[in-house]
Amino acid sequence: MTDPAEKLPDKPKLSVIVAALNEQDTIADCLRQIFAVYPRECEVLVVDGGTDDTQGVVEGLAVEHAGLRHVRNQDDRGKGHAIRTGIAAARADVMVQIDADLQFLPTDIPQLVAPIEEGRADVTLGTRFARGSVRRAGSTPMFRRWGNKSASFYASLLFWHRMTDVQAGMKAWTRSAA
């Protein structure tokens, strides 16, 4: 646990954007897992457009973590809008987006951002379908999996790079790529 009085640097190493819509049941666990991986060197922005108590849970945890901020997704127009809102509020040059439902594990964030930190990529995508990936049972219905495979196939052709899960709930990018 970080000392709440301890301020983050003006420019954190990483901004983690957590898109949330009525995630009061999972948001605390998600945030604790993120801060277990990055206790001091990142900011976490919970971009919330829901009607439950996600905001209250986040504000309660912000007392323990100086790098945690709740960002209201005004005029919520979906997940893409939430991510754009998070990008506008983020201060780091490297950003990660992860869903609050823990379909992807925050412990995988360092592996996701490594190619960016090493200068080998400007954008990386998490995947639920590559060999060795962990996936919650029943988390992706078959019809969505087929649609995702089709979209990933076409994206792979478009960018001449194999992609297995373009609709993944975990991505990383540089500010310039955004």
JSON list of C-alpha atoms in Angstrom, two decimals:
[
{"chain": "A", "resi": 1, "resn": "MET", "atom": "CA", "xyz": [0.00, 0.00, 0.00]},
{"chain": "A", "resi": 2, "resn": "THR", "atom": "CA", "xyz": [1.32, 3.43, -0.91]},
{"chain": "A", "resi": 3, "resn": "ASP", "atom": "CA", "xyz": [1.37, 6.31, 1.47]},
{"chain": "A", "resi": 4, "resn": "PRO", "atom": "CA", "xyz": [-1.53, 8.51, 0.30]},
{"chain": "A", "resi": 5, "resn": "ALA", "atom": "CA", "xyz": [0.50, 11.61, 1.12]},
{"chain": "A", "resi": 6, "resn": "GLU", "atom": "CA", "xyz": [3.19, 10.45, -1.30]},
{"chain": "A", "resi": 7, "resn": "LYS", "atom": "CA", "xyz": [2.61, 12.30, -4.54]},
{"chain": "A", "resi": 8, "resn": "LEU", "atom": "CA", "xyz": [3.07, 10.84, -7.97]},
{"chain": "A", "resi": 9, "resn": "PRO", "atom": "CA", "xyz": [5.65, 12.48, -10.19]},
{"chain": "A", "resi": 10, "resn": "ASP", "atom": "CA", "xyz": [4.26, 15.12, -12.57]},
{"chain": "A", "resi": 11, "resn": "LYS", "atom": "CA", "xyz": [4.73, 12.65, -15.41]},
{"chain": "A", "resi": 12, "resn": "PRO", "atom": "CA", "xyz": [4.10, 9.05, -14.32]},
{"chain": "A", "resi": 13, "resn": "LYS", "atom": "CA", "xyz": [5.79, 6.15, -16.13]},
{"chain": "A", "resi": 14, "resn": "LEU", "atom": "CA", "xyz": [2.45, 4.65, -17.14]},
{"chain": "A", "resi": 15, "resn": "SER", "atom": "CA", "xyz": [-1.23, 5.62, -17.29]},
{"chain": "A", "resi": 16, "resn": "VAL", "atom": "CA", "xyz": [-3.63, 2.72, -16.83]},
{"chain": "A", "resi": 17, "resn": "ILE", "atom": "CA", "xyz": [-7.12, 3.47, -18.13]},
{"chain": "A", "resi": 18, "resn": "VAL", "atom": "CA", "xyz": [-9.84, 1.26, -16.64]},
{"chain": "A", "resi": 19, "resn": "ALA", "atom": "CA", "xyz": [-13.09, 1.56, -18.57]},
{"chain": "A", "resi": 20, "resn": "ALA", "atom": "CA", "xyz": [-15.94, 0.86, -16.17]},
{"chain": "A", "resi": 21, "resn": "LEU", "atom": "CA", "xyz": [-19.69, 0.61, -16.54]},
{"chain": "A", "resi": 22, "resn": "ASN", "atom": "CA", "xyz": [-21.46, -0.59, -13.40]},
{"chain": "A", "resi": 23, "resn": "GLU", "atom": "CA", "xyz": [-18.40, -2.49, -12.13]},
{"chain": "A", "resi": 24, "resn": "GLN", "atom": "CA", "xyz": [-18.77, -1.88, -8.37]},
{"chain": "A", "resi": 25, "resn": "ASP", "atom": "CA", "xyz": [-18.41, -5.63, -7.71]},
{"chain": "A", "resi": 26, "resn": "THR", "atom": "CA", "xyz": [-15.03, -6.07, -9.46]},
{"chain": "A", "resi": 27, "resn": "ILE", "atom": "CA", "xyz": [-13.40, -2.62, -9.52]},
{"chain": "A", "resi": 28, "resn": "ALA", "atom": "CA", "xyz": [-11.73, -2.83, -6.08]},
{"chain": "A", "resi": 29, "resn": "ASP", "atom": "CA", "xyz": [-10.10, -6.20, -6.87]},
{"chain": "A", "resi": 30, "resn": "CYS", "atom": "CA", "xyz": [-8.99, -4.93, -10.29]},
{"chain": "A", "resi": 31, "resn": "LEU", "atom": "CA", "xyz": [-7.42, -1.77, -8.82]},
{"chain": "A", "resi": 32, "resn": "ARG", "atom": "CA", "xyz": [-5.69, -3.64, -5.99]},
{"chain": "A", "resi": 33, "resn": "GLN", "atom": "CA", "xyz": [-4.16, -6.01, -8.55]},
{"chain": "A", "resi": 34, "resn": "ILE", "atom": "CA", "xyz": [-2.93, -3.07, -10.66]},
{"chain": "A", "resi": 35, "resn": "PHE", "atom": "CA", "xyz": [-1.34, -1.38, -7.63]},
{"chain": "A", "resi": 36, "resn": "ALA", "atom": "CA", "xyz": [0.26, -4.70, -6.61]},
{"chain": "A", "resi": 37, "resn": "VAL", "atom": "CA", "xyz": [2.10, -4.65, -9.95]},
{"chain": "A", "resi": 38, "resn": "TYR", "atom": "CA", "xyz": [2.74, -0.88, -10.09]},
{"chain": "A", "resi": 39, "resn": "PRO", "atom": "CA", "xyz": [2.65, 0.47, -6.52]},
{"chain": "A", "resi": 40, "resn": "ARG", "atom": "CA", "xyz": [4.14, 3.91, -7.27]},
{"chain": "A", "resi": 41, "resn": "GLU", "atom": "CA", "xyz": [5.14, 4.53, -10.86]},
{"chain": "A", "resi": 42, "resn": "CYS", "atom": "CA", "xyz": [1.75, 4.70, -12.55]},
{"chain": "A", "resi": 43, "resn": "GLU", "atom": "CA", "xyz": [-1.49, 6.59, -12.45]},
{"chain": "A", "resi": 44, "resn": "VAL", "atom": "CA", "xyz": [-4.77, 4.70, -12.71]},
{"chain": "A", "resi": 45, "resn": "LEU", "atom": "CA", "xyz": [-7.77, 6.42, -14.25]},
{"chain": "A", "resi": 46, "resn": "VAL", "atom": "CA", "xyz": [-11.14, 4.77, -13.76]},
{"chain": "A", "resi": 47, "resn": "VAL", "atom": "CA", "xyz": [-13.35, 6.17, -16.50]},
{"chain": "A", "resi": 48, "resn": "ASP", "atom": "CA", "xyz": [-16.87, 5.47, -15.30]},
{"chain": "A", "resi": 49, "resn": "GLY", "atom": "CA", "xyz": [-20.14, 6.03, -17.09]},
{"chain": "A", "resi": 50, "resn": "GLY", "atom": "CA", "xyz": [-22.38, 3.79, -14.99]},
{"chain": "A", "resi": 51, "resn": "THR", "atom": "CA", "xyz": [-25.09, 4.32, -12.42]},
{"chain": "A", "resi": 52, "resn": "ASP", "atom": "CA", "xyz": [-23.92, 2.05, -9.59]},
{"chain": "A", "resi": 53, "resn": "ASP", "atom": "CA", "xyz": [-21.43, 2.88, -6.79]},
{"chain": "A", "resi": 54, "resn": "THR", "atom": "CA", "xyz": [-18.24, 2.36, -8.81]},
{"chain": "A", "resi": 55, "resn": "GLN", "atom": "CA", "xyz": [-17.32, 5.99, -8.14]},
{"chain": "A", "resi": 56, "resn": "GLY", "atom": "CA", "xyz": [-17.69, 5.54, -4.35]},
{"chain": "A", "resi": 57, "resn": "VAL", "atom": "CA", "xyz": [-15.51, 2.43, -4.38]},
{"chain": "A", "resi": 58, "resn": "VAL", "atom": "CA", "xyz": [-12.82, 4.24, -6.40]},
{"chain": "A", "resi": 59, "resn": "GLU", "atom": "CA", "xyz": [-12.90, 7.33, -4.19]},
{"chain": "A", "resi": 60, "resn": "GLY", "atom": "CA", "xyz": [-12.56, 5.10, -1.11]},
{"chain": "A", "resi": 61, "resn": "LEU", "atom": "CA", "xyz": [-9.47, 3.42, -2.56]},
{"chain": "A", "resi": 62, "resn": "ALA", "atom": "CA", "xyz": [-7.99, 6.76, -3.70]},
{"chain": "A", "resi": 63, "resn": "VAL", "atom": "CA", "xyz": [-7.35, 7.52, -0.02]},
{"chain": "A", "resi": 64, "resn": "GLU", "atom": "CA", "xyz": [-4.82, 4.64, -0.08]},
{"chain": "A", "resi": 65, "resn": "HIS", "atom": "CA", "xyz": [-3.36, 5.27, -3.56]},
{"chain": "A", "resi": 66, "resn": "ALA", "atom": "CA", "xyz": [-2.17, 8.72, -4.65]},
{"chain": "A", "resi": 67, "resn": "GLY", "atom": "CA", "xyz": [-2.15, 7.63, -8.30]},
{"chain": "A", "resi": 68, "resn": "LEU", "atom": "CA", "xyz": [-5.83, 6.71, -8.47]},
{"chain": "A", "resi": 69, "resn": "ARG", "atom": "CA", "xyz": [-8.37, 9.06, -10.06]},
{"chain": "A", "resi": 70, "resn": "HIS", "atom": "CA", "xyz": [-12.05, 8.68, -10.90]},
{"chain": "A", "resi": 71, "resn": "VAL", "atom": "CA", "xyz": [-12.95, 10.31, -14.22]},
{"chain": "A", "resi": 72, "resn": "ARG", "atom": "CA", "xyz": [-16.63, 10.70, -14.99]},
{"chain": "A", "resi": 73, "resn": "ASN", "atom": "CA", "xyz": [-17.46, 9.68, -18.55]},
{"chain": "A", "resi": 74, "resn": "GLN", "atom": "CA", "xyz": [-19.87, 12.51, -19.30]},
{"chain": "A", "resi": 75, "resn": "ASP", "atom": "CA", "xyz": [-22.40, 11.84, -22.04]},
{"chain": "A", "resi": 76, "resn": "ASP", "atom": "CA", "xyz": [-21.26, 8.21, -22.03]},
{"chain": "A", "resi": 77, "resn": "ARG", "atom": "CA", "xyz": [-21.28, 6.92, -25.60]},
{"chain": "A", "resi": 78, "resn": "GLY", "atom": "CA", "xyz": [-19.70, 3.54, -24.95]},
{"chain": "A", "resi": 79, "resn": "LYS", "atom": "CA", "xyz": [-16.31, 2.01, -24.33]},
{"chain": "A", "resi": 80, "resn": "GLY", "atom": "CA", "xyz": [-14.55, 3.83, -27.17]},
{"chain": "A", "resi": 81, "resn": "HIS", "atom": "CA", "xyz": [-15.70, 7.15, -25.76]},
{"chain": "A", "resi": 82, "resn": "ALA", "atom": "CA", "xyz": [-14.50, 6.10, -22.30]},
{"chain": "A", "resi": 83, "resn": "ILE", "atom": "CA", "xyz": [-11.05, 5.26, -23.68]},
{"chain": "A", "resi": 84, "resn": "ARG", "atom": "CA", "xyz": [-10.83, 8.61, -25.51]},
{"chain": "A", "resi": 85, "resn": "THR", "atom": "CA", "xyz": [-11.85, 10.35, -22.26]},
{"chain": "A", "resi": 86, "resn": "GLY", "atom": "CA", "xyz": [-9.10, 8.43, -20.45]},
{"chain": "A", "resi": 87, "resn": "ILE", "atom": "CA", "xyz": [-6.49, 9.34, -23.07]},
{"chain": "A", "resi": 88, "resn": "ALA", "atom": "CA", "xyz": [-7.39, 13.03, -22.70]},
{"chain": "A", "resi": 89, "resn": "ALA", "atom": "CA", "xyz": [-6.94, 12.81, -18.91]},
{"chain": "A", "resi": 90, "resn": "ALA", "atom": "CA", "xyz": [-3.78, 10.63, -18.95]},
{"chain": "A", "resi": 91, "resn": "ARG", "atom": "CA", "xyz": [-0.39, 12.19, -18.20]},
{"chain": "A", "resi": 92, "resn": "ALA", "atom": "CA", "xyz": [2.05, 9.40, -19.17]},
{"chain": "A", "resi": 93, "resn": "ASP", "atom": "CA", "xyz": [3.54, 8.80, -22.61]},
{"chain": "A", "resi": 94, "resn": "VAL", "atom": "CA", "xyz": [2.65, 5.09, -22.39]},
{"chain": "A", "resi": 95, "resn": "MET", "atom": "CA", "xyz": [-0.95, 4.09, -21.74]},
{"chain": "A", "resi": 96, "resn": "VAL", "atom": "CA", "xyz": [-2.68, 0.80, -21.04]},
{"chain": "A", "resi": 97, "resn": "GLN", "atom": "CA", "xyz": [-6.39, 0.07, -21.26]},
{"chain": "A", "resi": 98, "resn": "ILE", "atom": "CA", "xyz": [-7.79, -2.80, -19.21]},
{"chain": "A", "resi": 99, "resn": "ASP", "atom": "CA", "xyz": [-11.39, -3.77, -18.54]},
{"chain": "A", "resi": 100, "resn": "ALA", "atom": "CA", "xyz": [-12.59, -3.71, -14.95]},
{"chain": "A", "resi": 101, "resn": "ASP", "atom": "CA", "xyz": [-14.20, -7.16, -15.23]},
{"chain": "A", "resi": 102, "resn": "LEU", "atom": "CA", "xyz": [-10.81, -8.91, -14.81]},
{"chain": "A", "resi": 103, "resn": "GLN", "atom": "CA", "xyz": [-11.14, -10.90, -18.02]},
{"chain": "A", "resi": 104, "resn": "PHE", "atom": "CA", "xyz": [-7.49, -9.89, -18.39]},
{"chain": "A", "resi": 105, "resn": "LEU", "atom": "CA", "xyz": [-5.18, -9.94, -15.41]},
{"chain": "A", "resi": 106, "resn": "PRO", "atom": "CA", "xyz": [-3.30, -6.80, -14.33]},
{"chain": "A", "resi": 107, "resn": "THR", "atom": "CA", "xyz": [-0.27, -9.01, -13.65]},
{"chain": "A", "resi": 108, "resn": "ASP", "atom": "CA", "xyz": [0.08, -9.29, -17.46]},
{"chain": "A", "resi": 109, "resn": "ILE", "atom": "CA", "xyz": [0.50, -5.52, -17.94]},
{"chain": "A", "resi": 110, "resn": "PRO", "atom": "CA", "xyz": [4.34, -5.54, -17.72]},
{"chain": "A", "resi": 111, "resn": "GLN", "atom": "CA", "xyz": [4.49, -8.18, -20.48]},
{"chain": "A", "resi": 112, "resn": "LEU", "atom": "CA", "xyz": [2.08, -6.10, -22.57]},
{"chain": "A", "resi": 113, "resn": "VAL", "atom": "CA", "xyz": [4.08, -2.85, -22.29]},
{"chain": "A", "resi": 114, "resn": "ALA", "atom": "CA", "xyz": [7.54, -4.45, -22.61]},
{"chain": "A", "resi": 115, "resn": "PRO", "atom": "CA", "xyz": [7.68, -4.18, -26.45]},
{"chain": "A", "resi": 116, "resn": "ILE", "atom": "CA", "xyz": [6.75, -0.49, -26.18]},
{"chain": "A", "resi": 117, "resn": "GLU", "atom": "CA", "xyz": [9.34, 0.23, -23.47]},
{"chain": "A", "resi": 118, "resn": "GLU", "atom": "CA", "xyz": [11.97, -1.59, -25.56]},
{"chain": "A", "resi": 119, "resn": "GLY", "atom": "CA", "xyz": [11.12, 0.53, -28.61]},
{"chain": "A", "resi": 120, "resn": "ARG", "atom": "CA", "xyz": [9.91, -2.47, -30.64]},
{"chain": "A", "resi": 121, "resn": "ALA", "atom": "CA", "xyz": [6.26, -1.37, -30.92]},
{"chain": "A", "resi": 122, "resn": "ASP", "atom": "CA", "xyz": [3.96, 1.62, -30.57]},
{"chain": "A", "resi": 123, "resn": "VAL", "atom": "CA", "xyz": [0.83, -0.48, -29.93]},
{"chain": "A", "resi": 124, "resn": "THR", "atom": "CA", "xyz": [0.34, -3.91, -28.35]},
{"chain": "A", "resi": 125, "resn": "LEU", "atom": "CA", "xyz": [-2.81, -5.97, -27.94]},
{"chain": "A", "resi": 126, "resn": "GLY", "atom": "CA", "xyz": [-3.62, -8.52, -25.28]},
{"chain": "A", "resi": 127, "resn": "THR", "atom": "CA", "xyz": [-5.08, -11.81, -26.45]},
{"chain": "A", "resi": 128, "resn": "ARG", "atom": "CA", "xyz": [-7.31, -14.51, -25.06]},
{"chain": "A", "resi": 129, "resn": "PHE", "atom": "CA", "xyz": [-6.69, -16.88, -27.93]},
{"chain": "A", "resi": 130, "resn": "ALA", "atom": "CA", "xyz": [-2.92, -17.31, -28.39]},
{"chain": "A", "resi": 131, "resn": "ARG", "atom": "CA", "xyz": [-1.15, -20.36, -27.03]},
{"chain": "A", "resi": 132, "resn": "GLY", "atom": "CA", "xyz": [-0.46, -19.91, -23.33]},
{"chain": "A", "resi": 133, "resn": "SER", "atom": "CA", "xyz": [-3.13, -17.22, -22.83]},
{"chain": "A", "resi": 134, "resn": "VAL", "atom": "CA", "xyz": [-5.35, -17.50, -19.78]},
{"chain": "A", "resi": 135, "resn": "ARG", "atom": "CA", "xyz": [-9.06, -17.15, -20.42]},
{"chain": "A", "resi": 136, "resn": "ARG", "atom": "CA", "xyz": [-11.94, -17.32, -17.99]},
{"chain": "A", "resi": 137, "resn": "ALA", "atom": "CA", "xyz": [-14.28, -20.18, -18.83]},
{"chain": "A", "resi": 138, "resn": "GLY", "atom": "CA", "xyz": [-17.42, -18.95, -20.55]},
{"chain": "A", "resi": 139, "resn": "SER", "atom": "CA", "xyz": [-16.11, -15.39, -20.84]},
{"chain": "A", "resi": 140, "resn": "THR", "atom": "CA", "xyz": [-16.43, -15.27, -24.61]},
{"chain": "A", "resi": 141, "resn": "PRO", "atom": "CA", "xyz": [-19.52, -16.82, -26.19]},
{"chain": "A", "resi": 142, "resn": "MET", "atom": "CA", "xyz": [-18.91, -18.77, -29.39]},
{"chain": "A", "resi": 143, "resn": "PHE", "atom": "CA", "xyz": [-20.64, -16.26, -31.72]},
{"chain": "A", "resi": 144, "resn": "ARG", "atom": "CA", "xyz": [-18.48, -13.42, -30.34]},
{"chain": "A", "resi": 145, "resn": "ARG", "atom": "CA", "xyz": [-15.37, -15.56, -30.68]},
{"chain": "A", "resi": 146, "resn": "TRP", "atom": "CA", "xyz": [-16.19, -16.17, -34.37]},
{"chain": "A", "resi": 147, "resn": "GLY", "atom": "CA", "xyz": [-16.81, -12.47, -34.94]},
{"chain": "A", "resi": 148, "resn": "ASN", "atom": "CA", "xyz": [-13.56, -11.59, -33.20]},
{"chain": "A", "resi": 149, "resn": "LYS", "atom": "CA", "xyz": [-11.64, -14.17, -35.23]},
{"chain": "A", "resi": 150, "resn": "SER", "atom": "CA", "xyz": [-13.07, -12.68, -38.44]},
{"chain": "A", "resi": 151, "resn": "ALA", "atom": "CA", "xyz": [-12.20, -9.11, -37.39]},
{"chain": "A", "resi": 152, "resn": "SER", "atom": "CA", "xyz": [-8.72, -10.24, -36.28]},
{"chain": "A", "resi": 153, "resn": "PHE", "atom": "CA", "xyz": [-8.15, -12.01, -39.60]},
{"chain": "A", "resi": 154, "resn": "TYR", "atom": "CA", "xyz": [-9.03, -8.89, -41.59]},
{"chain": "A", "resi": 155, "resn": "ALA", "atom": "CA", "xyz": [-6.94, -6.65, -39.31]},
{"chain": "A", "resi": 156, "resn": "SER", "atom": "CA", "xyz": [-4.02, -9.06, -39.77]},
{"chain": "A", "resi": 157, "resn": "LEU", "atom": "CA", "xyz": [-4.32, -8.72, -43.54]},
{"chain": "A", "resi": 158, "resn": "LEU", "atom": "CA", "xyz": [-4.64, -4.95, -43.32]},
{"chain": "A", "resi": 159, "resn": "PHE", "atom": "CA", "xyz": [-1.55, -4.46, -41.13]},
{"chain": "A", "resi": 160, "resn": "TRP", "atom": "CA", "xyz": [0.50, -7.44, -42.36]},
{"chain": "A", "resi": 161, "resn": "HIS", "atom": "CA", "xyz": [0.92, -8.63, -38.78]},
{"chain": "A", "resi": 162, "resn": "ARG", "atom": "CA", "xyz": [-0.77, -11.61, -37.13]},
{"chain": "A", "resi": 163, "resn": "MET", "atom": "CA", "xyz": [-3.43, -10.52, -34.64]},
{"chain": "A", "resi": 164, "resn": "THR", "atom": "CA", "xyz": [-5.50, -12.99, -32.65]},
{"chain": "A", "resi": 165, "resn": "ASP", "atom": "CA", "xyz": [-7.82, -10.79, -30.55]},
{"chain": "A", "resi": 166, "resn": "VAL", "atom": "CA", "xyz": [-8.37, -7.25, -31.88]},
{"chain": "A", "resi": 167, "resn": "GLN", "atom": "CA", "xyz": [-11.39, -6.87, -29.59]},
{"chain": "A", "resi": 168, "resn": "ALA", "atom": "CA", "xyz": [-9.32, -7.64, -26.50]},
{"chain": "A", "resi": 169, "resn": "GLY", "atom": "CA", "xyz": [-10.05, -5.80, -23.27]},
{"chain": "A", "resi": 170, "resn": "MET", "atom": "CA", "xyz": [-6.35, -5.04, -22.73]},
{"chain": "A", "resi": 171, "resn": "LYS", "atom": "CA", "xyz": [-4.20, -2.88, -25.00]},
{"chain": "A", "resi": 172, "resn": "ALA", "atom": "CA", "xyz": [-1.19, -0.58, -24.68]},
{"chain": "A", "resi": 173, "resn": "TRP", "atom": "CA", "xyz": [0.04, 2.29, -26.82]},
{"chain": "A", "resi": 174, "resn": "THR", "atom": "CA", "xyz": [2.25, 5.34, -26.90]},
{"chain": "A", "resi": 175, "resn": "ARG", "atom": "CA", "xyz": [0.87, 8.87, -26.77]},
{"chain": "A", "resi": 176, "resn": "SER", "atom": "CA", "xyz": [2.07, 9.47, -30.33]},
{"chain": "A", "resi": 177, "resn": "ALA", "atom": "CA", "xyz": [0.23, 6.33, -31.55]},
{"chain": "A", "resi": 178, "resn": "ALA", "atom": "CA", "xyz": [-2.98, 7.50, -29.86]}
]
